[in-house]
Tab-separated table of C-alpha atoms in Angstrom:
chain	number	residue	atom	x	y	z
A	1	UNK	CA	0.000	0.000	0.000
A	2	UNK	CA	1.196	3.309	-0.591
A	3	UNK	CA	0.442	6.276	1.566
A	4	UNK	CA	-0.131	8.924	-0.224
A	5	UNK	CA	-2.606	11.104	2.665
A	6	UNK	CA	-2.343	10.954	6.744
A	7	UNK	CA	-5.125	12.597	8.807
A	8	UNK	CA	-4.950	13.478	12.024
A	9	UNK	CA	-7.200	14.129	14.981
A	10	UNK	CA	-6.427	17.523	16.393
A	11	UNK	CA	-7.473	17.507	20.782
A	12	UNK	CA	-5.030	15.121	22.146
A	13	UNK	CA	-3.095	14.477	19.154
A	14	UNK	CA	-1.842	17.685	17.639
A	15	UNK	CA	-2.731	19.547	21.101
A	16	UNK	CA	-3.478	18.644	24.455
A	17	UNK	CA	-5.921	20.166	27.330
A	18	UNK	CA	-3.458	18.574	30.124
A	19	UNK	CA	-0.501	18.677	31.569
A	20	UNK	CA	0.443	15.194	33.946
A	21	UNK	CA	-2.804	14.604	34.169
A	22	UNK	CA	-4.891	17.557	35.291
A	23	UNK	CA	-6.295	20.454	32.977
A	24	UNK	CA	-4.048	22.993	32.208
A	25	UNK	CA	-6.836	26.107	31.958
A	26	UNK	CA	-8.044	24.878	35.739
A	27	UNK	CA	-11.615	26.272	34.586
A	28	UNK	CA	-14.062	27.438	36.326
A	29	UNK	CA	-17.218	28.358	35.663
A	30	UNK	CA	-20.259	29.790	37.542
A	31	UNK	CA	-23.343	28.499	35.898
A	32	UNK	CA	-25.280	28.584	39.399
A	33	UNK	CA	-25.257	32.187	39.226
A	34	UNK	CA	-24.718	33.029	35.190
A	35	UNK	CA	-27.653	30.091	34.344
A	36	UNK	CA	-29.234	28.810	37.206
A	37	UNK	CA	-27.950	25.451	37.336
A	38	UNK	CA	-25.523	23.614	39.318
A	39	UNK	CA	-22.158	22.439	37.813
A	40	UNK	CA	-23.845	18.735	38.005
A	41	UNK	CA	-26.556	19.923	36.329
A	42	UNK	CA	-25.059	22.012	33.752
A	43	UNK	CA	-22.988	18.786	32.889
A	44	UNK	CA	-25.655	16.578	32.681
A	45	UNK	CA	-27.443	18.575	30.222
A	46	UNK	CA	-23.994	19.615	28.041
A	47	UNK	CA	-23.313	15.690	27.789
A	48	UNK	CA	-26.873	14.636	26.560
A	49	UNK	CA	-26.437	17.456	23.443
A	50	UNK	CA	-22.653	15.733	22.517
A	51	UNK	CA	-23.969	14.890	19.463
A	52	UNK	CA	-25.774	17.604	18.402
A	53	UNK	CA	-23.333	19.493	19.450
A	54	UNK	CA	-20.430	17.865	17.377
A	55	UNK	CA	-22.518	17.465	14.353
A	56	UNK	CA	-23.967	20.783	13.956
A	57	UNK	CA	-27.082	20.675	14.978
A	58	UNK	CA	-26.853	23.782	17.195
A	59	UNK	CA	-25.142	25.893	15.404
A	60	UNK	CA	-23.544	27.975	17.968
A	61	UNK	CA	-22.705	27.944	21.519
A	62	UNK	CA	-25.371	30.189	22.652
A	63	UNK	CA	-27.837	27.957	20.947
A	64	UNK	CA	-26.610	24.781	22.651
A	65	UNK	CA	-27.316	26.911	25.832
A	66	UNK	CA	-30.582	28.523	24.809
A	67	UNK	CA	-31.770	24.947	24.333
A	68	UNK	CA	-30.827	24.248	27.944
A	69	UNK	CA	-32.361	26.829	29.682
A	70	UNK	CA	-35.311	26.199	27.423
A	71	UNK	CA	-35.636	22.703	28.504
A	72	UNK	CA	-34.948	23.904	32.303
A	73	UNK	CA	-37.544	26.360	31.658
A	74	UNK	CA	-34.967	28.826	33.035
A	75	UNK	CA	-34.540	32.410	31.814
A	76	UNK	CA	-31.626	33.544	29.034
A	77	UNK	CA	-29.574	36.485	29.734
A	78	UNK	CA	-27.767	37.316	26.718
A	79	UNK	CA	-24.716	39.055	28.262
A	80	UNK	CA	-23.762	36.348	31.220
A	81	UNK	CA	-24.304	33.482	28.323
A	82	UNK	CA	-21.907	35.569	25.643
A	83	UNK	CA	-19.462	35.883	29.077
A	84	UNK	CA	-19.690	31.550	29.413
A	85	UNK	CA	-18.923	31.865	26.046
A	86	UNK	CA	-15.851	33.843	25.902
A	87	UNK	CA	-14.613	32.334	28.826
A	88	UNK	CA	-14.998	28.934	26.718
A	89	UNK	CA	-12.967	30.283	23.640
A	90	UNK	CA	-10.061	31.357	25.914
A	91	UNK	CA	-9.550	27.947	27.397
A	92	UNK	CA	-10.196	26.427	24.015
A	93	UNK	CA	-6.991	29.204	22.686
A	94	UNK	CA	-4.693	27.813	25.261
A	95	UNK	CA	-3.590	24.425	23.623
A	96	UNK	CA	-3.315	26.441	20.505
A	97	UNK	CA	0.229	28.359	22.003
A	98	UNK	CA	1.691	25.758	23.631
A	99	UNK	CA	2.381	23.238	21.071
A	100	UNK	CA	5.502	20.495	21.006
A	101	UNK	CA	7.779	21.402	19.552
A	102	UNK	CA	8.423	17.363	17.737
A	103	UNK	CA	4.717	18.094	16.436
A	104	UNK	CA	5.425	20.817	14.262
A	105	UNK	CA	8.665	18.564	13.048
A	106	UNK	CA	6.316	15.321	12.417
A	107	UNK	CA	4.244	18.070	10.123
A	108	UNK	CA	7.146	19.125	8.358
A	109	UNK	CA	8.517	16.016	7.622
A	110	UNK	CA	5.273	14.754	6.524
A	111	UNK	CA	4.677	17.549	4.347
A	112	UNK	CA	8.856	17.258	2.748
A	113	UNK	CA	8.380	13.166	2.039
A	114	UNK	CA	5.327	14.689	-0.646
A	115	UNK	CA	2.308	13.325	1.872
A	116	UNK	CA	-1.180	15.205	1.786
A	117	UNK	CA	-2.482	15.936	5.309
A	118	UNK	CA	-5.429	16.358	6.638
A	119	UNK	CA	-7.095	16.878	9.825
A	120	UNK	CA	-10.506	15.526	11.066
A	121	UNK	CA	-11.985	16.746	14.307
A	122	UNK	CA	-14.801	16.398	16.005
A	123	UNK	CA	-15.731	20.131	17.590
A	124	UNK	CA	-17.936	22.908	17.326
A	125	UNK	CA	-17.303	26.498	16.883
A	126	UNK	CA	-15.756	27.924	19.752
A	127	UNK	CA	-13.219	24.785	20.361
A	128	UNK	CA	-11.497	25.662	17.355
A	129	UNK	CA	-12.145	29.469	16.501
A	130	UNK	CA	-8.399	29.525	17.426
A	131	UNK	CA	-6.864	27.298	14.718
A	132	UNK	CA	-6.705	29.390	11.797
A	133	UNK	CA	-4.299	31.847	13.801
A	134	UNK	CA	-2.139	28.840	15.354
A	135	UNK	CA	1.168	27.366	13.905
A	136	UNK	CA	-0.706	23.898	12.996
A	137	UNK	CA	-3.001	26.027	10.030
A	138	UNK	CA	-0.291	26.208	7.185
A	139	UNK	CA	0.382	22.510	7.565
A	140	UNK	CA	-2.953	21.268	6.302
A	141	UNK	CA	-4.192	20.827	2.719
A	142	UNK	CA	-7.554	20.036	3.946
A	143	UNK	CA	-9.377	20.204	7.496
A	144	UNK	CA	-12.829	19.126	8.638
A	145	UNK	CA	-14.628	20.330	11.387
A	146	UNK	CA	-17.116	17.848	12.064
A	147	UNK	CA	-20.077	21.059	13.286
A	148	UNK	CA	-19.396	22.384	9.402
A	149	UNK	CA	-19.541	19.411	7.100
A	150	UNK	CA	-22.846	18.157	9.503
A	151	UNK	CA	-21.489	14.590	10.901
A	152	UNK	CA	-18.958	13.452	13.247
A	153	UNK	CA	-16.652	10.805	13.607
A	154	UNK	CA	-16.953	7.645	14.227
A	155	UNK	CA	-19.449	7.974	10.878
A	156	UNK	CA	-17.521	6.369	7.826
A	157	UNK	CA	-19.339	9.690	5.912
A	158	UNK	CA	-16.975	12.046	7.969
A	159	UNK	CA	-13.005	10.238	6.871
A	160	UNK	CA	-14.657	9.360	3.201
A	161	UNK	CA	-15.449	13.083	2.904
A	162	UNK	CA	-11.977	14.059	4.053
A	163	UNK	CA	-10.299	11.581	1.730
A	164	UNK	CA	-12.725	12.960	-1.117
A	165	UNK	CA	-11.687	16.354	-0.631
A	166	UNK	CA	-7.685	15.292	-0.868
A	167	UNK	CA	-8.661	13.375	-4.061
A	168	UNK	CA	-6.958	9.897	-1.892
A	169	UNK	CA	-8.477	6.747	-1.720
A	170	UNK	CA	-9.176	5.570	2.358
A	171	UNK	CA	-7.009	2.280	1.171
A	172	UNK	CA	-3.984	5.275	0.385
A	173	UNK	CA	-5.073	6.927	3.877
A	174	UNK	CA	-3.914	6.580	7.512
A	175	UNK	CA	-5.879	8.102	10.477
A	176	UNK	CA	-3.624	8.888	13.847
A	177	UNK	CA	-5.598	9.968	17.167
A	178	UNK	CA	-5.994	8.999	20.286
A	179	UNK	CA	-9.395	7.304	19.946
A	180	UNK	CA	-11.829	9.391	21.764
A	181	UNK	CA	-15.166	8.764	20.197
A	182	UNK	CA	-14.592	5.465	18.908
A	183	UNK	CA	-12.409	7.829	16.023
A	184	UNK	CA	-10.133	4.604	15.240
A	185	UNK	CA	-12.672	1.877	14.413
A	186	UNK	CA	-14.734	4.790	12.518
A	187	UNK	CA	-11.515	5.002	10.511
A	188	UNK	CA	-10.983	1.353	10.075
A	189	UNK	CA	-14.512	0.805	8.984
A	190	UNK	CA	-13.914	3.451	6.661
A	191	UNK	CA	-11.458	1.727	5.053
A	192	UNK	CA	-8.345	3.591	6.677
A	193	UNK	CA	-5.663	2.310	8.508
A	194	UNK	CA	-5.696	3.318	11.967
A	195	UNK	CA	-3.063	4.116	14.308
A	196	UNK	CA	-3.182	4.888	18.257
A	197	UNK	CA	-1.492	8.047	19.024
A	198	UNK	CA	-0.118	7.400	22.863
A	199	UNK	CA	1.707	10.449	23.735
A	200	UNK	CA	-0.489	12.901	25.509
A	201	UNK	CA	-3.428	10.837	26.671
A	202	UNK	CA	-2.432	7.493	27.786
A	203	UNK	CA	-5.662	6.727	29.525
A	204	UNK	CA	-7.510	5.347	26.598
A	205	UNK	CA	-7.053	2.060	25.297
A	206	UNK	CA	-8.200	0.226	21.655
A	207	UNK	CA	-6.688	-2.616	19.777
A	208	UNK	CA	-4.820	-0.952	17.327
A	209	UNK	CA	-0.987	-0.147	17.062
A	210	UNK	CA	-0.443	2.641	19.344
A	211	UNK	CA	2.497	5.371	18.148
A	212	UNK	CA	4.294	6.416	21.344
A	213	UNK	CA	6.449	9.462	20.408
A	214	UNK	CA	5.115	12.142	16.982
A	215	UNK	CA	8.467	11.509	15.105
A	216	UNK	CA	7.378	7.863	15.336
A	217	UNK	CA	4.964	8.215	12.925
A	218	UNK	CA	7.756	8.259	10.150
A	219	UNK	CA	8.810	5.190	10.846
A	220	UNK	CA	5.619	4.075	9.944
A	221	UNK	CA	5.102	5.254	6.823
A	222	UNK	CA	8.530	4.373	5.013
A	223	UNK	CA	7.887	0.617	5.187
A	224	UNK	CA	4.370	1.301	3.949
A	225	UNK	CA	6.103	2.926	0.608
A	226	UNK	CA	9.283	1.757	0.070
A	227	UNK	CA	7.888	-1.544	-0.527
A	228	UNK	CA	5.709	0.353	-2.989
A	229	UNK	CA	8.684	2.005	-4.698
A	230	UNK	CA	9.817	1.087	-8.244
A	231	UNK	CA	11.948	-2.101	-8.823
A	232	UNK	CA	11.868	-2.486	-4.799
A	233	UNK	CA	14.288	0.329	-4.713
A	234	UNK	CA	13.996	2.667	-1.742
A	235	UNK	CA	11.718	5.081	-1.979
A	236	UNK	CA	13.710	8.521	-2.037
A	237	UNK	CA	13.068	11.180	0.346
């Protein structure tokens, strides 16, 4: 097989929310006071809308919120819900500056061996407002946002799409993340081949081959296409 596109996830793959185990931002929010509901509450209701949320059905933050309150029968106050809000997008901006330094190399050397990369995340709005303006932007020839295109992973329509769009076939595709929301058999079933990526979150486990280090991901591709190289030659780089 020759690869010819790798896509990556981008929260806990290409960025990361902790640091040895606890949350870097430390958030806090007051939704007692700014909504009306506990923390446990707010919670409860923000994990029952995942999937709206990820696949565009709300189509902002303050409607995911709206919805809440509605539900709660609980009044909306514009200006404490656009605060929550803003609050969000500045702990969502803080993975964004405070990248590895061996990911931006893995890019790079991706992007000099002639590989097409793309990046498929599940999000909505505010989690990523930031990545245009970060360092990761110029690497990709093609990113999907799983709140624009209207589906999320672990639906085979989501990596198809993004394989599609780089004009690869998922049998000329890997997929590298670290397997939150079932991303890596969505990707198999898909028809990519799916790798773990182990080195920021180490708590999830699946039963494919887990990459341990970013620069690691090289080694996996040059067996892939120097077999594929003309005459059995190695493939140049």
């Amino acid at each position: 097989m020759m690869v010819r596109a790798v896509f990556f996830d981008l929260y806990e793959t290409l960025i990361t929310e902790f640091e040895k185990g606890k949350r870097i931002s430390k958030r806090s929010y007051d939704y007692l006071n700014g909504l009306g509901l506990s923390e446990a509450e707010f919670k409860r209701e923000w994990r029952i809308r995942f999937e709206r949320r990820m696949n565009g059905h709300f189509p902002s933050y303050h409607a995911v919120i709206r919805d809440i309150l509605e539900s709660r029968s609980l009044p909306y106050h514009e200006e404490r819900v656009e605060f929550l809000y803003q609050s969000r997008v500045s702990e969502k901006t803080i993975p964004f500056s405070a990248i590895p330094p061996e990911i931006y190399e893995m890019l790079d050397l991706l992007r000099k061996r002639g590989l097409k990369l793309g990046l498929i995340s599940n999000c909505s709005e505010e989690e990523v407002i930031s990545f245009g303006q970060s360092g990761l932007a110029p690497y990709f020839d093609e990113v999907i946002f799983s709140y624009e295109v209207g589906v999320a992973k672990p639906n085979a329509e989501i990596y198809r799409l993004a394989c599609n769009r780089l004009s690869v076939t998922p049998q000329e595709s890997l997929f590298i993340g670290d397997g939150g929301s079932d991303e890596l058999r969505g990707a198999s079933n898909a028809g990519l081949t799916p790798y773990h990526a182990y080195w920021f979150n180490t708590y999830l486990e699946s039963e494919y081959e887990k990459i341990h280090q970013p620069l690691h991901v090289l080694d996996i591709i040059e067996p892939f296409n120097e077999m594929e190289s003309p005459n059995n030659e190695p493939a140049s780089h």
